[in-house]
Coordinates of C-alpha atoms in Angstrom, one line a residue:
Chain A
M1 CA 128.6 109.1 110.7
V2 CA 131.9 107.4 110.5
K3 CA 131.2 104.8 113.0
F4 CA 128.1 103.7 111.1
S5 CA 129.8 103.4 107.8
L6 CA 132.5 101.2 109.2
M7 CA 129.9 98.6 110.3
P8 CA 129.6 95.7 108.0
H9 CA 126.6 95.9 105.7
E10 CA 124.8 93.0 107.3
E11 CA 125.0 94.7 110.6
Q12 CA 123.5 97.9 109.2
F13 CA 120.5 96.0 107.8
Y14 CA 119.8 94.3 111.1
T15 CA 120.1 97.6 113.0
L16 CA 117.8 99.4 110.6
F17 CA 115.1 96.6 110.7
E18 CA 115.3 96.6 114.5
N19 CA 114.9 100.4 114.6
S20 CA 111.9 100.1 112.2
A21 CA 110.2 97.4 114.3
R22 CA 110.7 99.5 117.5
N23 CA 109.3 102.5 115.7
V24 CA 106.2 100.5 114.7
V25 CA 105.7 99.3 118.3
K26 CA 106.0 102.9 119.6
A27 CA 103.3 104.0 117.1
A28 CA 101.0 101.2 118.1
Q29 CA 101.4 102.0 121.8
T30 CA 100.8 105.7 121.2
L31 CA 97.6 104.7 119.3
K32 CA 96.5 102.5 122.2
E33 CA 97.1 105.3 124.7
L34 CA 95.1 107.7 122.5
M35 CA 92.2 105.2 122.3
D36 CA 92.3 104.3 126.0
N37 CA 92.5 107.7 127.5
W38 CA 91.3 110.1 124.7
R39 CA 93.4 112.9 126.1
D40 CA 95.6 115.3 124.3
V41 CA 94.2 113.9 121.1
K42 CA 95.9 116.5 118.8
E43 CA 99.3 115.9 120.4
K44 CA 99.0 112.2 120.3
V45 CA 98.0 112.2 116.6
A46 CA 101.0 114.5 115.9
E47 CA 103.3 112.1 117.8
I48 CA 102.0 109.2 115.6
A49 CA 102.5 111.3 112.5
K50 CA 106.1 112.0 113.6
L51 CA 106.7 108.3 114.1
E52 CA 105.2 107.7 110.6
A53 CA 107.8 110.1 109.2
E54 CA 110.6 108.4 111.1
G55 CA 109.4 105.1 109.7
D56 CA 109.6 106.6 106.2
A57 CA 113.1 107.7 106.8
I58 CA 114.2 104.3 108.1
T59 CA 112.6 102.6 105.0
H60 CA 114.4 105.0 102.8
Q61 CA 117.7 104.2 104.5
I62 CA 117.1 100.5 104.0
I63 CA 116.3 100.8 100.3
A64 CA 119.3 103.2 99.8
Q65 CA 121.5 100.7 101.6
L66 CA 120.1 97.9 99.4
H67 CA 121.1 99.9 96.3
R68 CA 124.7 100.3 97.6
T69 CA 125.2 96.7 98.7
F70 CA 126.1 93.8 96.4
V71 CA 126.0 90.9 98.8
T72 CA 123.0 91.1 101.0
P73 CA 122.3 88.8 104.0
F74 CA 119.0 87.7 102.5
D75 CA 117.4 87.9 99.0
R76 CA 117.2 91.6 98.0
E77 CA 113.5 91.1 97.4
D78 CA 112.9 89.9 101.0
I79 CA 114.7 92.9 102.3
A80 CA 112.7 95.3 100.2
Q81 CA 109.4 93.6 101.1
L82 CA 110.2 93.5 104.8
A83 CA 111.1 97.2 104.8
M84 CA 107.9 98.2 103.0
A85 CA 105.6 95.9 105.0
L86 CA 107.0 97.4 108.3
D87 CA 106.4 100.8 106.8
D88 CA 102.8 99.9 105.8
V89 CA 102.0 99.0 109.4
V90 CA 102.9 102.5 110.7
D91 CA 101.1 104.0 107.7
F92 CA 97.8 102.4 108.7
I93 CA 98.3 103.2 112.4
D94 CA 98.8 106.8 111.2
S95 CA 95.8 106.7 108.9
S96 CA 93.5 105.6 111.8
A97 CA 94.8 108.3 114.1
D98 CA 94.6 110.9 111.4
A99 CA 91.1 110.0 110.3
M100 CA 89.9 110.4 113.9
L101 CA 91.3 113.9 114.0
L102 CA 90.1 114.8 110.5
Y103 CA 86.6 113.5 111.2
K104 CA 86.4 115.3 114.5
I105 CA 85.7 112.1 116.5
V106 CA 84.9 113.0 120.1
E107 CA 85.5 109.7 121.8
S108 CA 86.9 106.3 121.0
T109 CA 84.6 103.2 120.8
Q110 CA 84.9 100.0 122.7
R111 CA 85.7 98.2 119.4
S112 CA 88.4 100.7 118.5
R113 CA 90.1 100.2 121.8
E114 CA 90.0 96.4 121.3
L115 CA 91.5 96.8 117.8
A116 CA 94.3 99.2 119.1
D117 CA 95.2 96.6 121.7
L118 CA 95.4 93.9 119.1
I119 CA 97.7 96.0 117.0
V120 CA 100.0 96.5 120.0
Q121 CA 100.0 92.7 120.5
A122 CA 100.8 92.0 116.8
T123 CA 103.6 94.6 116.5
E124 CA 105.2 93.5 119.8
E125 CA 105.3 89.9 118.5
M126 CA 106.8 91.1 115.3
A127 CA 109.4 93.1 117.1
K128 CA 110.4 90.0 119.0
A129 CA 111.0 88.1 115.8
I130 CA 113.1 90.7 113.9
P131 CA 116.3 90.6 116.1
L132 CA 116.4 86.8 115.4
L133 CA 117.4 87.7 111.8
R134 CA 120.9 88.3 113.0
N135 CA 121.7 84.7 113.6
K136 CA 121.0 82.0 111.0
G137 CA 120.8 79.4 113.8
E138 CA 117.9 81.3 115.3
L139 CA 115.8 82.0 112.2
K140 CA 113.5 79.0 112.8
K141 CA 112.6 80.5 116.2
M142 CA 110.9 83.3 114.3
L143 CA 108.2 80.9 113.3
T144 CA 106.7 80.9 116.8
C145 CA 106.3 84.7 116.6
C146 CA 104.8 84.3 113.1
I147 CA 102.2 81.9 114.3
E148 CA 101.3 84.3 117.1
V149 CA 101.0 87.3 114.7
N150 CA 98.6 85.2 112.5
R151 CA 96.5 84.3 115.5
V152 CA 96.2 87.9 116.5
E153 CA 95.3 88.8 112.9
N154 CA 92.5 86.2 113.0
V155 CA 91.1 87.6 116.2
T156 CA 91.4 91.1 114.8
D157 CA 89.4 90.0 111.8
E158 CA 86.6 88.8 114.0
V159 CA 86.6 92.0 116.1
Y160 CA 86.5 94.1 113.0
R161 CA 83.6 92.1 111.6
S162 CA 81.7 92.6 114.8
A163 CA 82.5 96.3 114.8
I164 CA 81.2 96.8 111.3
A165 CA 78.0 94.7 112.0
E166 CA 77.3 96.6 115.2
L167 CA 78.0 99.9 113.4
F168 CA 75.3 99.3 110.9
D169 CA 72.9 97.8 113.4
N170 CA 73.2 100.4 116.2
T171 CA 74.2 103.7 114.6
K172 CA 71.4 106.1 113.8
D173 CA 73.7 108.7 112.4
L174 CA 74.8 107.6 109.0
V175 CA 77.7 110.1 109.0
M176 CA 79.1 108.2 112.0
V177 CA 78.7 105.0 110.1
I178 CA 80.8 106.3 107.2
K179 CA 83.5 107.8 109.4
W180 CA 83.9 104.8 111.8
R181 CA 83.8 102.3 109.0
E182 CA 86.8 104.0 107.5
I183 CA 88.6 104.1 110.9
Y184 CA 87.9 100.4 111.5
E185 CA 89.2 99.5 108.1
H186 CA 92.5 101.3 108.7
L187 CA 92.8 99.6 112.1
E188 CA 92.2 96.2 110.6
S189 CA 94.6 96.9 107.7
A190 CA 97.4 97.6 110.3
T191 CA 97.3 94.0 111.6
D192 CA 96.9 92.8 108.0
R193 CA 100.2 94.4 107.2
C194 CA 101.7 92.8 110.4
E195 CA 100.7 89.5 108.7
D196 CA 102.6 90.5 105.6
V197 CA 105.7 91.2 107.7
S198 CA 105.2 87.8 109.3
N199 CA 104.9 86.1 105.9
V200 CA 108.2 87.6 104.8
L201 CA 109.9 86.4 108.0
E202 CA 108.4 83.0 107.6
G203 CA 109.8 82.8 104.0
V204 CA 113.2 83.8 105.3
A205 CA 113.1 81.2 108.1
L206 CA 112.3 78.5 105.5
K207 CA 114.9 79.5 103.0
Y208 CA 117.8 80.3 105.3
G209 CA 117.0 78.7 108.6
Chain B
M1 CA 103.5 61.9 101.2
V2 CA 106.3 59.9 99.7
K3 CA 104.8 59.8 96.2
F4 CA 104.5 63.6 96.0
S5 CA 108.1 64.2 97.1
L6 CA 109.3 61.9 94.4
M7 CA 107.7 63.9 91.7
P8 CA 110.0 66.3 89.8
H9 CA 109.7 69.9 91.0
E10 CA 108.2 71.1 87.8
E11 CA 105.4 68.6 88.0
Q12 CA 104.6 69.8 91.6
F13 CA 104.2 73.4 90.4
Y14 CA 101.9 72.5 87.6
T15 CA 99.8 70.3 89.9
L16 CA 99.6 73.1 92.6
F17 CA 98.6 75.7 90.0
E18 CA 95.9 73.4 88.6
N19 CA 94.6 72.8 92.1
S20 CA 94.5 76.5 92.8
A21 CA 92.7 77.3 89.6
R22 CA 90.1 74.6 90.2
N23 CA 89.6 75.9 93.7
V24 CA 89.0 79.4 92.3
V25 CA 86.4 78.0 89.9
K26 CA 84.6 76.2 92.7
A27 CA 84.5 79.4 94.8
A28 CA 83.1 81.3 91.8
Q29 CA 80.4 78.6 91.1
T30 CA 79.4 78.5 94.8
L31 CA 79.0 82.3 94.7
K32 CA 76.9 82.1 91.6
E33 CA 74.6 79.5 93.2
L34 CA 74.3 81.7 96.3
M35 CA 73.3 84.7 94.2
D36 CA 71.0 82.8 91.9
N37 CA 69.0 80.8 94.6
W38 CA 69.7 82.8 97.8
R39 CA 69.1 79.6 99.8
D40 CA 71.2 78.3 102.7
V41 CA 73.0 81.6 102.7
K42 CA 75.1 81.0 105.8
E43 CA 76.2 77.6 104.7
K44 CA 77.1 78.8 101.2
V45 CA 79.1 81.7 102.7
A46 CA 80.9 79.2 105.0
E47 CA 81.6 77.0 102.0
I48 CA 83.3 79.9 100.2
A49 CA 85.3 80.8 103.3
K50 CA 86.5 77.2 103.4
L51 CA 87.6 77.4 99.8
E52 CA 89.3 80.7 100.6
A53 CA 91.3 78.9 103.3
E54 CA 92.1 76.1 100.9
G55 CA 93.3 78.6 98.4
D56 CA 95.6 80.1 101.1
A57 CA 97.0 76.7 101.8
I58 CA 97.8 76.0 98.2
T59 CA 99.4 79.4 97.8
H60 CA 101.5 78.7 100.8
Q61 CA 102.6 75.4 99.3
I62 CA 103.6 77.1 96.1
I63 CA 105.7 79.7 97.8
A64 CA 107.3 77.1 100.1
Q65 CA 108.1 75.0 97.1
L66 CA 109.6 78.0 95.4
H67 CA 111.9 78.5 98.3
R68 CA 113.1 75.0 98.2
T69 CA 113.6 74.8 94.4
F70 CA 116.7 76.2 92.6
V71 CA 115.7 75.6 89.0
T72 CA 112.1 76.6 88.3
P73 CA 110.1 76.0 85.1
F74 CA 109.5 79.8 84.8
D75 CA 110.9 82.9 86.4
R76 CA 110.5 82.8 90.1
E77 CA 108.7 86.1 90.0
D78 CA 106.1 84.8 87.5
I79 CA 105.4 81.8 89.7
A80 CA 105.0 84.0 92.8
Q81 CA 102.8 86.5 91.0
L82 CA 100.6 83.8 89.5
A83 CA 100.2 82.1 92.9
M84 CA 99.2 85.4 94.6
A85 CA 96.9 86.6 91.8
L86 CA 95.0 83.3 91.9
D87 CA 94.8 83.7 95.6
D88 CA 93.5 87.3 95.3
V89 CA 90.6 86.1 93.0
V90 CA 89.3 83.8 95.8
D91 CA 89.9 86.5 98.4
F92 CA 87.5 88.9 96.6
I93 CA 84.9 86.2 95.9
D94 CA 85.1 85.5 99.7
S95 CA 84.9 89.2 100.6
S96 CA 81.7 89.6 98.5
A97 CA 80.0 86.6 100.0
D98 CA 81.2 87.6 103.5
A99 CA 79.9 91.2 103.1
M100 CA 76.5 90.0 102.2
L101 CA 76.3 88.0 105.4
L102 CA 77.9 90.7 107.5
Y103 CA 75.5 93.4 106.1
K104 CA 72.5 91.1 106.6
I105 CA 71.5 91.4 102.9
V106 CA 68.1 89.7 102.4
E107 CA 68.2 89.1 98.7
S108 CA 70.6 89.3 95.8
T109 CA 70.1 91.9 93.0
Q110 CA 69.9 91.4 89.3
R111 CA 73.3 93.1 88.9
S112 CA 75.0 91.0 91.5
R113 CA 73.7 87.9 89.8
E114 CA 75.1 89.2 86.5
L115 CA 78.5 89.9 88.1
A116 CA 78.7 86.5 89.7
D117 CA 78.0 84.9 86.4
L118 CA 80.8 86.9 84.8
I119 CA 83.2 85.8 87.5
V120 CA 82.4 82.2 86.7
Q121 CA 83.1 82.8 83.1
A122 CA 86.4 84.5 83.8
T123 CA 87.6 81.9 86.2
E124 CA 86.6 79.0 84.0
E125 CA 88.6 80.5 81.1
M126 CA 91.6 81.0 83.4
A127 CA 91.3 77.3 84.5
K128 CA 91.4 76.3 80.9
A129 CA 94.7 78.2 80.4
I130 CA 96.6 76.9 83.4
P131 CA 97.1 73.3 82.4
L132 CA 98.7 74.5 79.1
L133 CA 101.7 75.7 81.3
R134 CA 102.9 72.0 81.3
N135 CA 103.9 72.0 77.7
K136 CA 106.1 74.7 76.2
G137 CA 104.7 73.9 72.8
E138 CA 101.2 74.8 74.0
L139 CA 102.0 78.0 75.9
K140 CA 100.9 80.3 73.0
K141 CA 97.5 78.6 73.1
M142 CA 97.0 80.3 76.5
L143 CA 96.7 83.6 74.6
T144 CA 93.2 82.8 73.4
C145 CA 92.1 82.3 77.0
C146 CA 93.8 85.5 78.0
I147 CA 91.9 87.5 75.3
E148 CA 88.6 85.9 76.6
V149 CA 89.4 86.8 80.2
N150 CA 90.1 90.4 79.2
R151 CA 86.8 90.5 77.2
V152 CA 84.9 89.3 80.2
E153 CA 86.7 91.8 82.4
N154 CA 85.6 94.6 80.1
V155 CA 81.9 93.4 80.2
T156 CA 82.2 93.2 84.0
D157 CA 83.4 96.8 84.1
E158 CA 80.4 98.0 82.2
V159 CA 78.0 96.0 84.3
Y160 CA 79.7 97.3 87.5
R161 CA 79.3 100.9 86.2
S162 CA 75.6 100.4 85.5
A163 CA 75.2 98.8 88.9
I164 CA 76.7 101.7 90.7
A165 CA 74.8 104.3 88.6
E166 CA 71.5 102.5 89.2
L167 CA 72.3 102.1 92.9
F168 CA 72.6 105.9 93.4
D169 CA 69.7 106.7 91.1
N170 CA 67.1 104.2 92.4
T171 CA 67.9 103.5 96.0
K172 CA 66.2 105.6 98.6
D173 CA 67.9 103.8 101.6
L174 CA 71.4 105.2 101.8
V175 CA 72.5 102.4 104.1
M176 CA 71.7 100.0 101.2
V177 CA 73.7 102.3 98.8
I178 CA 76.8 102.0 101.1
K179 CA 76.4 98.2 101.6
W180 CA 75.8 97.3 97.9
R181 CA 78.5 99.7 96.7
E182 CA 81.0 97.7 98.7
I183 CA 79.7 94.3 97.5
Y184 CA 79.7 95.5 93.9
E185 CA 83.3 96.7 94.3
H186 CA 84.4 93.3 95.7
L187 CA 82.7 91.5 92.8
E188 CA 84.3 93.8 90.2
S189 CA 87.7 93.3 91.9
A190 CA 87.4 89.5 91.5
T191 CA 87.4 89.8 87.7
D192 CA 90.1 92.5 87.9
R193 CA 92.3 89.9 89.6
C194 CA 91.4 87.3 86.9
E195 CA 92.9 89.9 84.5
D196 CA 96.1 90.0 86.6
V197 CA 96.3 86.2 86.4
S198 CA 95.8 86.5 82.6
N199 CA 98.5 89.1 82.3
V200 CA 101.0 86.8 84.1
L201 CA 100.1 84.0 81.7
E202 CA 100.4 86.2 78.7
G203 CA 103.9 87.2 79.9
V204 CA 104.9 83.6 80.3
A205 CA 103.5 82.7 76.8
L206 CA 105.5 85.5 75.3
K207 CA 108.8 84.7 77.1
Y208 CA 108.8 80.9 76.9
G209 CA 106.2 80.1 74.1
Chain C
M1 CA 107.8 98.8 61.7
V2 CA 111.3 98.1 60.4
K3 CA 112.8 101.3 61.6
F4 CA 111.7 100.7 65.2
S5 CA 113.1 97.2 65.3
L6 CA 116.5 98.4 64.1
M7 CA 116.8 100.7 67.1
P8 CA 118.9 99.4 69.9
H9 CA 116.8 98.1 72.8
E10 CA 117.9 100.8 75.2
E11 CA 116.6 103.5 72.8
Q12 CA 113.3 101.8 72.6
F13 CA 112.8 101.8 76.4
Y14 CA 113.6 105.5 76.7
T15 CA 111.3 106.3 73.9
L16 CA 108.5 104.3 75.4
F17 CA 108.9 105.8 78.8
E18 CA 108.9 109.3 77.3
N19 CA 105.7 108.5 75.4
S20 CA 104.2 107.2 78.6
A21 CA 105.1 110.3 80.6
R22 CA 103.8 112.6 77.9
N23 CA 100.6 110.6 77.8
V24 CA 100.2 111.0 81.6
V25 CA 100.7 114.8 81.3
K26 CA 98.1 115.0 78.6
A27 CA 95.6 113.1 80.7
A28 CA 96.3 115.4 83.7
Q29 CA 95.9 118.6 81.5
T30 CA 92.6 117.3 80.1
L31 CA 91.4 116.6 83.6
K32 CA 92.4 120.2 84.7
E33 CA 90.5 121.6 81.6
L34 CA 87.5 119.5 82.5
M35 CA 87.5 120.8 86.1
D36 CA 88.2 124.4 85.3
N37 CA 85.6 124.9 82.5
W38 CA 83.2 122.0 83.1
R39 CA 82.2 122.1 79.4
D40 CA 81.8 119.1 77.1
V41 CA 82.1 116.9 80.1
K42 CA 81.2 113.7 78.3
E43 CA 83.7 114.3 75.5
K44 CA 86.5 115.3 78.0
V45 CA 85.9 112.1 80.0
A46 CA 86.0 110.1 76.8
E47 CA 89.2 111.8 75.8
I48 CA 90.8 110.8 79.2
A49 CA 89.5 107.2 78.8
K50 CA 91.2 107.1 75.4
L51 CA 94.5 108.3 77.0
E52 CA 94.1 105.7 79.7
A53 CA 93.8 103.0 76.9
E54 CA 96.9 104.5 75.2
G55 CA 98.8 104.3 78.5
D56 CA 97.8 100.7 78.8
A57 CA 99.1 100.0 75.3
I58 CA 102.5 101.7 76.1
T59 CA 102.8 99.8 79.4
H60 CA 102.1 96.6 77.5
Q61 CA 104.8 97.4 74.9
I62 CA 107.4 98.1 77.7
I63 CA 106.6 94.8 79.4
A64 CA 106.7 92.9 76.1
Q65 CA 110.0 94.6 75.3
L66 CA 111.4 93.6 78.7
H67 CA 110.5 90.0 78.0
R68 CA 112.4 90.1 74.7
T69 CA 115.5 91.8 76.0
F70 CA 118.3 90.1 77.8
V71 CA 120.5 93.1 78.7
T72 CA 118.4 96.1 80.0
P73 CA 119.7 99.6 80.7
F74 CA 118.5 99.3 84.3
D75 CA 117.3 96.5 86.6
R76 CA 114.4 94.7 85.1
E77 CA 112.4 95.4 88.2
D78 CA 113.0 99.1 88.0
I79 CA 111.8 99.1 84.4
A80 CA 108.7 97.1 85.3
Q81 CA 107.9 99.2 88.3
L82 CA 108.4 102.5 86.5
A83 CA 106.1 101.3 83.6
M84 CA 103.4 100.3 86.1
A85 CA 103.6 103.3 88.3
L86 CA 103.2 105.6 85.3
D87 CA 100.3 103.5 84.2
D88 CA 98.7 103.9 87.7
V89 CA 98.8 107.7 87.5
V90 CA 96.7 107.7 84.3
D91 CA 94.4 105.1 85.9
F92 CA 93.6 107.3 88.8
I93 CA 93.1 110.4 86.6
D94 CA 90.7 108.3 84.6
S95 CA 88.9 107.0 87.7
S96 CA 88.4 110.5 88.9
A97 CA 87.0 111.7 85.6
D98 CA 84.9 108.6 85.2
A99 CA 83.4 108.8 88.7
M100 CA 82.3 112.4 88.0
L101 CA 80.4 111.2 84.9
L102 CA 79.1 108.0 86.6
Y103 CA 77.9 110.0 89.7
K104 CA 76.2 112.6 87.4
I105 CA 78.2 115.4 89.1
V106 CA 76.9 118.8 87.8
E107 CA 79.9 121.0 88.6
S108 CA 83.4 120.8 89.9
T109 CA 84.3 122.1 93.4
Q110 CA 87.1 124.5 94.3
R111 CA 89.0 121.7 96.0
S112 CA 88.7 119.4 93.0
R113 CA 90.1 122.2 90.8
E114 CA 93.0 122.7 93.2
L115 CA 93.7 119.0 93.2
A116 CA 93.6 118.7 89.4
D117 CA 96.1 121.6 89.2
L118 CA 98.5 119.8 91.6
I119 CA 98.2 116.7 89.5
V120 CA 99.3 118.7 86.4
Q121 CA 102.3 120.1 88.4
A122 CA 103.4 116.6 89.6
T123 CA 103.1 115.0 86.2
E124 CA 104.9 117.8 84.4
E125 CA 107.8 117.5 86.9
M126 CA 107.8 113.7 86.4
A127 CA 107.9 114.2 82.6
K128 CA 110.9 116.5 83.0
A129 CA 112.8 113.8 84.8
I130 CA 112.1 110.8 82.5
P131 CA 114.3 112.0 79.5
L132 CA 117.3 112.3 81.8
L133 CA 117.2 108.4 82.0
R134 CA 119.0 108.4 78.6
N135 CA 122.3 109.7 79.9
K136 CA 124.0 108.1 82.9
G137 CA 125.8 111.4 83.5
E138 CA 122.5 113.2 84.0
L139 CA 120.7 110.7 86.2
K140 CA 121.5 112.6 89.4
K141 CA 119.7 115.7 87.9
M142 CA 116.5 113.7 88.2
L143 CA 116.7 114.1 92.0
T144 CA 115.7 117.8 91.8
C145 CA 112.5 116.7 90.0
C146 CA 111.9 114.0 92.6
I147 CA 112.1 116.5 95.4
E148 CA 109.6 118.7 93.6
V149 CA 107.2 115.8 93.0
N150 CA 107.4 114.9 96.7
R151 CA 106.7 118.6 97.7
V152 CA 103.7 118.7 95.4
E153 CA 102.5 115.4 96.9
N154 CA 102.7 116.8 100.4
V155 CA 100.7 119.9 99.4
T156 CA 98.1 117.6 97.7
D157 CA 97.8 115.7 101.0
E158 CA 97.0 118.9 102.9
V159 CA 94.4 120.0 100.2
Y160 CA 92.9 116.5 100.2
R161 CA 92.6 116.6 104.0
S162 CA 90.9 120.0 103.9
A163 CA 88.6 118.8 101.1
I164 CA 87.4 115.8 103.2
A165 CA 87.0 117.8 106.4
E166 CA 85.0 120.5 104.6
L167 CA 82.9 117.9 102.8
F168 CA 81.8 116.4 106.1
D169 CA 81.4 119.8 107.8
N170 CA 79.5 121.7 105.0
T171 CA 77.6 119.1 103.0
K172 CA 74.0 118.5 104.0
D173 CA 73.4 115.9 101.2
L174 CA 75.0 112.7 102.4
V175 CA 74.9 111.2 98.9
M176 CA 77.2 114.1 97.8
V177 CA 79.5 113.3 100.7
I178 CA 79.8 109.7 99.5
K179 CA 80.3 110.7 95.8
W180 CA 82.9 113.5 96.4
R181 CA 84.8 111.5 99.0
E182 CA 85.5 108.9 96.3
I183 CA 86.4 111.5 93.7
Y184 CA 88.8 113.2 96.1
E185 CA 90.4 109.9 97.0
H186 CA 91.1 109.1 93.3
L187 CA 92.5 112.6 92.8
E188 CA 94.8 112.2 95.8
S189 CA 95.9 108.7 94.7
A190 CA 97.0 110.1 91.3
T191 CA 99.7 112.2 93.0
D192 CA 100.5 109.3 95.3
R193 CA 101.3 107.3 92.2
C194 CA 103.5 110.2 90.9
E195 CA 105.5 109.8 94.1
D196 CA 105.9 106.1 93.4
V197 CA 107.3 107.0 90.0
S198 CA 109.6 109.5 91.7
N199 CA 110.8 106.9 94.1
V200 CA 111.7 104.5 91.3
L201 CA 113.6 107.3 89.6
E202 CA 115.4 108.2 92.8
G203 CA 116.4 104.6 93.2
V204 CA 117.8 104.5 89.6
A205 CA 119.7 107.8 90.2
L206 CA 121.3 106.4 93.3
K207 CA 122.2 103.1 91.8
Y208 CA 123.4 104.2 88.4
G209 CA 124.1 107.9 88.6

């Protein structure tokens, strides 16, 4: 890809991060569709797994790029952490979807639909912040997105807690308790990782903004 | 806070770390009180959650300070790791307390009281070591505390293993097995994180002492 | 140890990493023997615990050496990450073995034997790559091992998924489901950590090869 390699290194980082963020949003939206409609479950889970693999490939490209670049637009560690935190978000979205298939879940729950919706909110907010990395003058604007990601994460926490409490209170079938507890944990971890992304962005905004 | 901003940066790091360590000890002691007396459960859990939020705020201040400071008293990475490891200890103390409320536990167990007591021991030892960071000549003295933290962590490991074995052997109610296993895991993780703190301190003592 | 301290620092790192890798392989082989023959269970688990402690000691030596050395053969972070990732592999091998003793498991399962065999494959491949670190001209050869580790990790993932699905489908005793799920998770995490080792090696090959 000659065109790509002629781009300045900074540009390549920004493009890769934007691709990664868009990929995360797509995974989140697919999960929400799966939860909301519970149709073509196998296909949707496979689609998410494909997005997870694409996320891996992008992360790999960022790290490889980091190894080849001497002067980076931000601290090397920030770049590595941002790449890995974005990757972790898709990983947990994928784990949730995958567990539902593996555990032969036959329908989503109200709480799982709420959690999937919150993941979409958190990832979309994240994806709004990432393009602001391109312009030092705009870095501080990322802070608004970060505050919103943290708010969504707090709401998620509460929904997760209610989901777990209800699970133990209302579920007669202990196998279902075990299965859904794991699914809820993965869903909650996805927004936790969004908060990690947001913390890296906040650090960058404070250092360079 | 004019007075604060006039302090040299080193001083600020030491003060923040000491605040963080004291906060961890307070959380541990509150957990022990909760376990020992099992009174005002909701209030005590809320108190621990408040200390967890305070720990978050201190960690945030340390990281922000790190971003603003060019010359740091120790490697930037040691400072970041120490801040986050201290934060993790409170997080697990909070998770244990929170799980007991969430799972509507009606009384503590002998093993949970033993584990809470060990967490107090480990955190108090840690809090003894942290003020020694201020004086390069005293860094090596931290090693005695580190050895003690590691000893307490080993005892905790044994108590945790016995707790889990007994849980599976003696508990008829599988729901209780699931709930207490998670609580014991959080309690054990709290001293694991104390060991992480101790490992960072040991590294600092070896490099700078 | 006069002889050792006269060795150049680079040499010491290579030797320590090779010792660590060999130690990981030994732990993996002992686990496989345990799974395959299910004889002298207590002794075999104790042997693995001893190898885990030896792994800890080697990791400690690498980190201490890193603190004493100004010019390192690779990025300090790569060295630290490699040391810790190797350590994590033994930790998960040890956790699997330990859980089987703790949970009073009376025989291994077909799936656990398959997983133990895959761990041996992954660790042996890793141990083939590590000595190549000594020679910048050979670094790129590590990539073949890395590809193989990743392949084994993918197979492990599939076996793990089948193991979990079968566990929920075929096991009447829910206590067994809980116990084996944890053991399978530890076994799968061991090859996950091998992939972490392999990722560090890949990074080093790309940067310095």
